[in-house]
mmCIF file of C-alpha atoms in Angstrom:
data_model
loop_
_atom_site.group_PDB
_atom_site.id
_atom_site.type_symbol
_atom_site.label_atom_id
_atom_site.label_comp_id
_atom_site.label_asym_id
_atom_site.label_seq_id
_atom_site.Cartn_x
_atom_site.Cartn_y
_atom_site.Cartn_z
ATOM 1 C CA UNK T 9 66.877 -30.311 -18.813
ATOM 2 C CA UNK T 10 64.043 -31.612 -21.080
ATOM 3 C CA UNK T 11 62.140 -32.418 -17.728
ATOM 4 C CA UNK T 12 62.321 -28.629 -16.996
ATOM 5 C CA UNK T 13 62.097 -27.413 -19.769
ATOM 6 C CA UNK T 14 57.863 -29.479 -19.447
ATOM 7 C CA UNK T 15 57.699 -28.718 -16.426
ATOM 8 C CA UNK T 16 57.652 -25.049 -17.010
ATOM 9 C CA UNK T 17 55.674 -25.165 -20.095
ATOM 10 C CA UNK T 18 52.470 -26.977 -18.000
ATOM 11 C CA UNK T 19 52.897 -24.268 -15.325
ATOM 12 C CA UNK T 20 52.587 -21.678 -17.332
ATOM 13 C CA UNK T 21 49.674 -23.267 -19.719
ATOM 14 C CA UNK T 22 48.330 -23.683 -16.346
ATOM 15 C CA UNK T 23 49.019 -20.347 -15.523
ATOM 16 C CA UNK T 24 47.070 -19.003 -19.088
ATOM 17 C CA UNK T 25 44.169 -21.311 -18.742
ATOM 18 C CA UNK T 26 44.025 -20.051 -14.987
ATOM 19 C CA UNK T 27 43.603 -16.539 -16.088
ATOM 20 C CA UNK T 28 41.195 -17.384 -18.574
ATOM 21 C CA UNK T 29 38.943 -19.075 -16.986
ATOM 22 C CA UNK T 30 39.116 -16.307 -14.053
ATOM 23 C CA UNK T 31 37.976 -13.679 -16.897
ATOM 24 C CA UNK T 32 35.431 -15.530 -18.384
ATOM 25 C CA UNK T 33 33.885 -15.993 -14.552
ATOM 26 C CA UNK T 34 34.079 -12.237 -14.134
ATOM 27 C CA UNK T 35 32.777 -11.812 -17.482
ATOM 28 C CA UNK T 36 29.410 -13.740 -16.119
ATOM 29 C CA UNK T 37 29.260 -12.044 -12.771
ATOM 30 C CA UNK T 38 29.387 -8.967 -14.822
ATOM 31 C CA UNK T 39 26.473 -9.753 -16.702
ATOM 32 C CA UNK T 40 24.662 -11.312 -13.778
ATOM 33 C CA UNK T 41 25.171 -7.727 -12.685
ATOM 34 C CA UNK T 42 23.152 -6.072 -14.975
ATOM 35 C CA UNK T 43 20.451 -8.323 -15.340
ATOM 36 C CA UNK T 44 19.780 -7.523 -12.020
ATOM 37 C CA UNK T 45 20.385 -3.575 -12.290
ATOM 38 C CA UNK T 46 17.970 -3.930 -15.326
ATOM 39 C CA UNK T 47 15.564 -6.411 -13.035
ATOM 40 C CA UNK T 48 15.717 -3.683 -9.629
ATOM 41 C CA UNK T 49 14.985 -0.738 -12.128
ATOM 42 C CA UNK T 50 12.192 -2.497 -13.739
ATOM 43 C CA UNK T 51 10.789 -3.152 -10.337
ATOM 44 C CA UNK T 52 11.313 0.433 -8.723
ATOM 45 C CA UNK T 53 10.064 1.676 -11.872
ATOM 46 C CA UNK T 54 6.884 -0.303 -11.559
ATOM 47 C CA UNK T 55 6.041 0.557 -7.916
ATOM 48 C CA UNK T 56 6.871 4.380 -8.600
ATOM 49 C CA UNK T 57 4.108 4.035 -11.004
ATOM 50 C CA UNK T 58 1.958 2.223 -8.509
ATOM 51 C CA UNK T 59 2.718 5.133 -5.835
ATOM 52 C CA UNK T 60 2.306 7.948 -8.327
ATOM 53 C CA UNK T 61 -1.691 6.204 -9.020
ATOM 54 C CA UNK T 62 -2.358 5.367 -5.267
ATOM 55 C CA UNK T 63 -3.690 9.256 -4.300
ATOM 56 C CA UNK T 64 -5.776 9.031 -7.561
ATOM 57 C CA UNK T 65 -7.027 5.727 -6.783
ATOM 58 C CA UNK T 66 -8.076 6.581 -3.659
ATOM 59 C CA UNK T 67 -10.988 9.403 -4.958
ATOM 60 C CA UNK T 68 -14.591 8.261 -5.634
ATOM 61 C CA UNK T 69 -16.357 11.621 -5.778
ATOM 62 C CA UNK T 70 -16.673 12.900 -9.537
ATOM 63 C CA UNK T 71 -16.422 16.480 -8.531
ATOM 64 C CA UNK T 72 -13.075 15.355 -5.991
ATOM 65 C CA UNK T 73 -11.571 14.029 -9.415
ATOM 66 C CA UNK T 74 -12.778 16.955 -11.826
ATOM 67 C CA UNK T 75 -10.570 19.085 -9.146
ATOM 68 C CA UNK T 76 -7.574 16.725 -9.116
ATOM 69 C CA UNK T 77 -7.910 16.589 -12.885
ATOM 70 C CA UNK T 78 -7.888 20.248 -12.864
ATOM 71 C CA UNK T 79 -4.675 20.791 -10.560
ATOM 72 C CA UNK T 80 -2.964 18.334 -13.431
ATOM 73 C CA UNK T 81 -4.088 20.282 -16.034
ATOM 74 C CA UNK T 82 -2.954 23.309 -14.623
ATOM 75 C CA UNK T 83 0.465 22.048 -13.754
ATOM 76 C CA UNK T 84 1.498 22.666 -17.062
ATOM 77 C CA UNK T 85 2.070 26.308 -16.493
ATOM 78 C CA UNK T 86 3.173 26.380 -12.984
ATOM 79 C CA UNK T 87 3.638 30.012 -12.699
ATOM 80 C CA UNK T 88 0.046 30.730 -13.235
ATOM 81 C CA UNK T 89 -0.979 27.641 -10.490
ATOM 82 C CA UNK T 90 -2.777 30.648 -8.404
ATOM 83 C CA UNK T 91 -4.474 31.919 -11.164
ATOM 84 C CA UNK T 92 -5.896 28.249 -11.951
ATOM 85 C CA UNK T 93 -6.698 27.886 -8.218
ATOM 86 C CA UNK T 94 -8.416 30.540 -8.348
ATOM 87 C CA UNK T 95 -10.578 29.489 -11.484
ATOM 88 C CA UNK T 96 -11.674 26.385 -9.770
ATOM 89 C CA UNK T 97 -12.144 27.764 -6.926
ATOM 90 C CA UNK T 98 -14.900 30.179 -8.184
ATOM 91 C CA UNK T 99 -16.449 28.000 -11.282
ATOM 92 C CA UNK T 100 -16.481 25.186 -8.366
ATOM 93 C CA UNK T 101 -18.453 26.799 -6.048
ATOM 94 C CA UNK T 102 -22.175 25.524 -6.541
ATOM 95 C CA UNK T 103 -20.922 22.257 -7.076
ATOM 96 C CA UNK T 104 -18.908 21.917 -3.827
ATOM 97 C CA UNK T 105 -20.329 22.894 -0.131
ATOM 98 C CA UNK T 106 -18.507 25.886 0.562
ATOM 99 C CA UNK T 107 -16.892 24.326 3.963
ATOM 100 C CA UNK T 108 -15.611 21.726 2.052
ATOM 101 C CA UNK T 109 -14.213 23.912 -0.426
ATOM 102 C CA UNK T 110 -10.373 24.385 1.118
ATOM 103 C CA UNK T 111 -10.232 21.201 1.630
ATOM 104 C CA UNK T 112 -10.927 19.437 -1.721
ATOM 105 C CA UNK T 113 -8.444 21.900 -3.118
ATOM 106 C CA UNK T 114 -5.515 21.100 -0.757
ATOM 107 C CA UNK T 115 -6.312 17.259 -1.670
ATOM 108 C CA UNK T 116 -6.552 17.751 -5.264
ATOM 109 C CA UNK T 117 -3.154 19.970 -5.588
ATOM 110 C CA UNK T 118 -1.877 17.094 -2.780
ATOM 111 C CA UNK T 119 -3.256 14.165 -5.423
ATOM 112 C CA UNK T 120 -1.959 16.112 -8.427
ATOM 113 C CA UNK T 121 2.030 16.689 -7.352
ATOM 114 C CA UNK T 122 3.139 12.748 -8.285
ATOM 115 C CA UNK T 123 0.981 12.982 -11.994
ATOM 116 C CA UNK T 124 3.425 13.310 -14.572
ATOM 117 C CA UNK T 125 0.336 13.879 -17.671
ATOM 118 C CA UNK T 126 -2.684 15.409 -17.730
ATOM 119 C CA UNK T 127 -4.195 12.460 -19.873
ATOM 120 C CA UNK T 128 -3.257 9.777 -16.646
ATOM 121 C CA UNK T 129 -6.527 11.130 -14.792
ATOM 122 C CA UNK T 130 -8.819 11.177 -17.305
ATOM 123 C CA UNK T 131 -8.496 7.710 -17.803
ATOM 124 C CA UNK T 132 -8.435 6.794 -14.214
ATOM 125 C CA UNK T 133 -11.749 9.039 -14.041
ATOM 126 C CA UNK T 134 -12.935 8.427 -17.281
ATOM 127 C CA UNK T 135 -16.067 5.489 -16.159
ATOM 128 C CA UNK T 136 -16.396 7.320 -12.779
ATOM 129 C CA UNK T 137 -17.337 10.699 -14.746
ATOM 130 C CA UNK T 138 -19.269 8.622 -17.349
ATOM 131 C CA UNK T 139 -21.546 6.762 -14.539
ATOM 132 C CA UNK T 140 -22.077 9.924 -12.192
ATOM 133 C CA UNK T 141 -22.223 12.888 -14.914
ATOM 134 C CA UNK T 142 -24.599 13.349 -17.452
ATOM 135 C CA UNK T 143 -24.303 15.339 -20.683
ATOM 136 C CA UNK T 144 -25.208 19.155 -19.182
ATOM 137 C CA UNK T 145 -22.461 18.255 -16.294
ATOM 138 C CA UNK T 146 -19.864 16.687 -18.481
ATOM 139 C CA UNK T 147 -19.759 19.587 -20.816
ATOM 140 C CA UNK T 148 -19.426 21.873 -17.823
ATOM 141 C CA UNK T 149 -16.588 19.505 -16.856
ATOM 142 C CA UNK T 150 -14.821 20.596 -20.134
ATOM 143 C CA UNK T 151 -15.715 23.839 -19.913
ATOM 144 C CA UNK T 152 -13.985 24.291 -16.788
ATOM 145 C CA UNK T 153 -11.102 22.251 -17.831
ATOM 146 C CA UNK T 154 -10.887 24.942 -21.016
ATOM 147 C CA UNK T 155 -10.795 27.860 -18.472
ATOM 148 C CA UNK T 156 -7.961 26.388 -16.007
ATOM 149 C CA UNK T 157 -6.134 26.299 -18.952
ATOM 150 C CA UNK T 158 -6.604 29.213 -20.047
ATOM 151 C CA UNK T 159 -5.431 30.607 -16.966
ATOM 152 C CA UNK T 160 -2.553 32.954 -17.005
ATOM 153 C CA UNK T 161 -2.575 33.215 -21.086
ATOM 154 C CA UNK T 162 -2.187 30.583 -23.757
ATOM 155 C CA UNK T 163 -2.953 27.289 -23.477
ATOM 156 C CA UNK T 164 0.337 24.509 -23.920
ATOM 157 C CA UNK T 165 0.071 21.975 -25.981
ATOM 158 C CA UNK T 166 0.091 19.299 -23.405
ATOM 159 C CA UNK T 167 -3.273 21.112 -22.247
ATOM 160 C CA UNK T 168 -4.286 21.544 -25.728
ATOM 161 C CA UNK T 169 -4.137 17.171 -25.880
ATOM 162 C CA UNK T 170 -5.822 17.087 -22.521
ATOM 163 C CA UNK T 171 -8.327 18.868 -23.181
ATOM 164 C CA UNK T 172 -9.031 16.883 -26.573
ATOM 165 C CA UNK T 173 -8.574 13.514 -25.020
ATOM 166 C CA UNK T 174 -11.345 14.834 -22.369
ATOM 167 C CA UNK T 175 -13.663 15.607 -24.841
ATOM 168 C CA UNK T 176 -13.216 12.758 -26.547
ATOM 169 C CA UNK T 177 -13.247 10.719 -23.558
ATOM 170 C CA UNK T 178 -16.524 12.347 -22.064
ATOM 171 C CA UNK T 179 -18.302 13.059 -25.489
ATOM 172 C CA UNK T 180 -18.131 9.934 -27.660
#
């Protein structure tokens, strides 16, 4: 009976020690889990950050990226977007070939739809307006910039910090 009575007692400590040791393997796949959850969200978060850049990175005219910076800017109130357009659209036009005109606005509303802040242009532009622009052009840049925002009635704050990072930017 005393046999049994062992016998029993190492099944079932066999038994416990199974289940523990079962628990504490789930317990790492778990978290082997969620390092790589964290890991794949680090990653996608990366390359959406790459993919929201790549139509910026792609524009080498200064007058290409004082519209695309202008679309941003005026994304901030998107029910006056028409009224903006039309603001660039008419302060741009000795600056751009009128042919051309349609076109550089479809790419910079196209180049402007993945920004998420107004400030992410100007320093992508920032040494491409510095080299090409001088002084009289920059402060029209700004000048514009102050109009688009204007657009439509009151400026937002996120335009209001735009526009002071751009002067900033393009003045000091």
């Amino acid at each position: 009976m005393a046999f049994l009575g062992i016998l029993v007692m190492a099944i079932s400590g066999a038994a416990v020690w199974y289940w523990r040791v079962k628990m504490m393997r789930e317990a790492g796949s778990e978290i082997i889990d969620s390092v790589e959850r964290m890991r794949g969200a680090y990653k996608r978060g990366k390359l959406r950050k790459q993919a929201e850049a790549a139509p910026l990175a792609s524009i080498a005219d200064p007058a290409i990226a004082a519209v695309a910076f202008f679309f941003c800017l005026a994304k901030e109130k998107p029910i006056h977007l028409d009224a903006a357009k039309d603001v660039v659209r008419n302060r741009m036009k000795g600056i751009i070939r009128p042919g051309d005109m349609e076109e550089v606005l479809v790419f910079g509303e196209w180049a402007s739809k993945n920004v998420t802040s107004p400030e992410d242009p100007i320093r992508r532009f920032r040494d491409l307006w510095l080299k090409a622009l001088d002084v009289q052009e920059r402060q029209q840049l700004i000048g514009i910039a102050e109009d688009v925002a204007a657009a439509g009635g009151e400026r937002t704050k996120e335009q209001e910090y735009a526009l002071q990072t751009l002067r900033r930017t393009l003045m000091n």
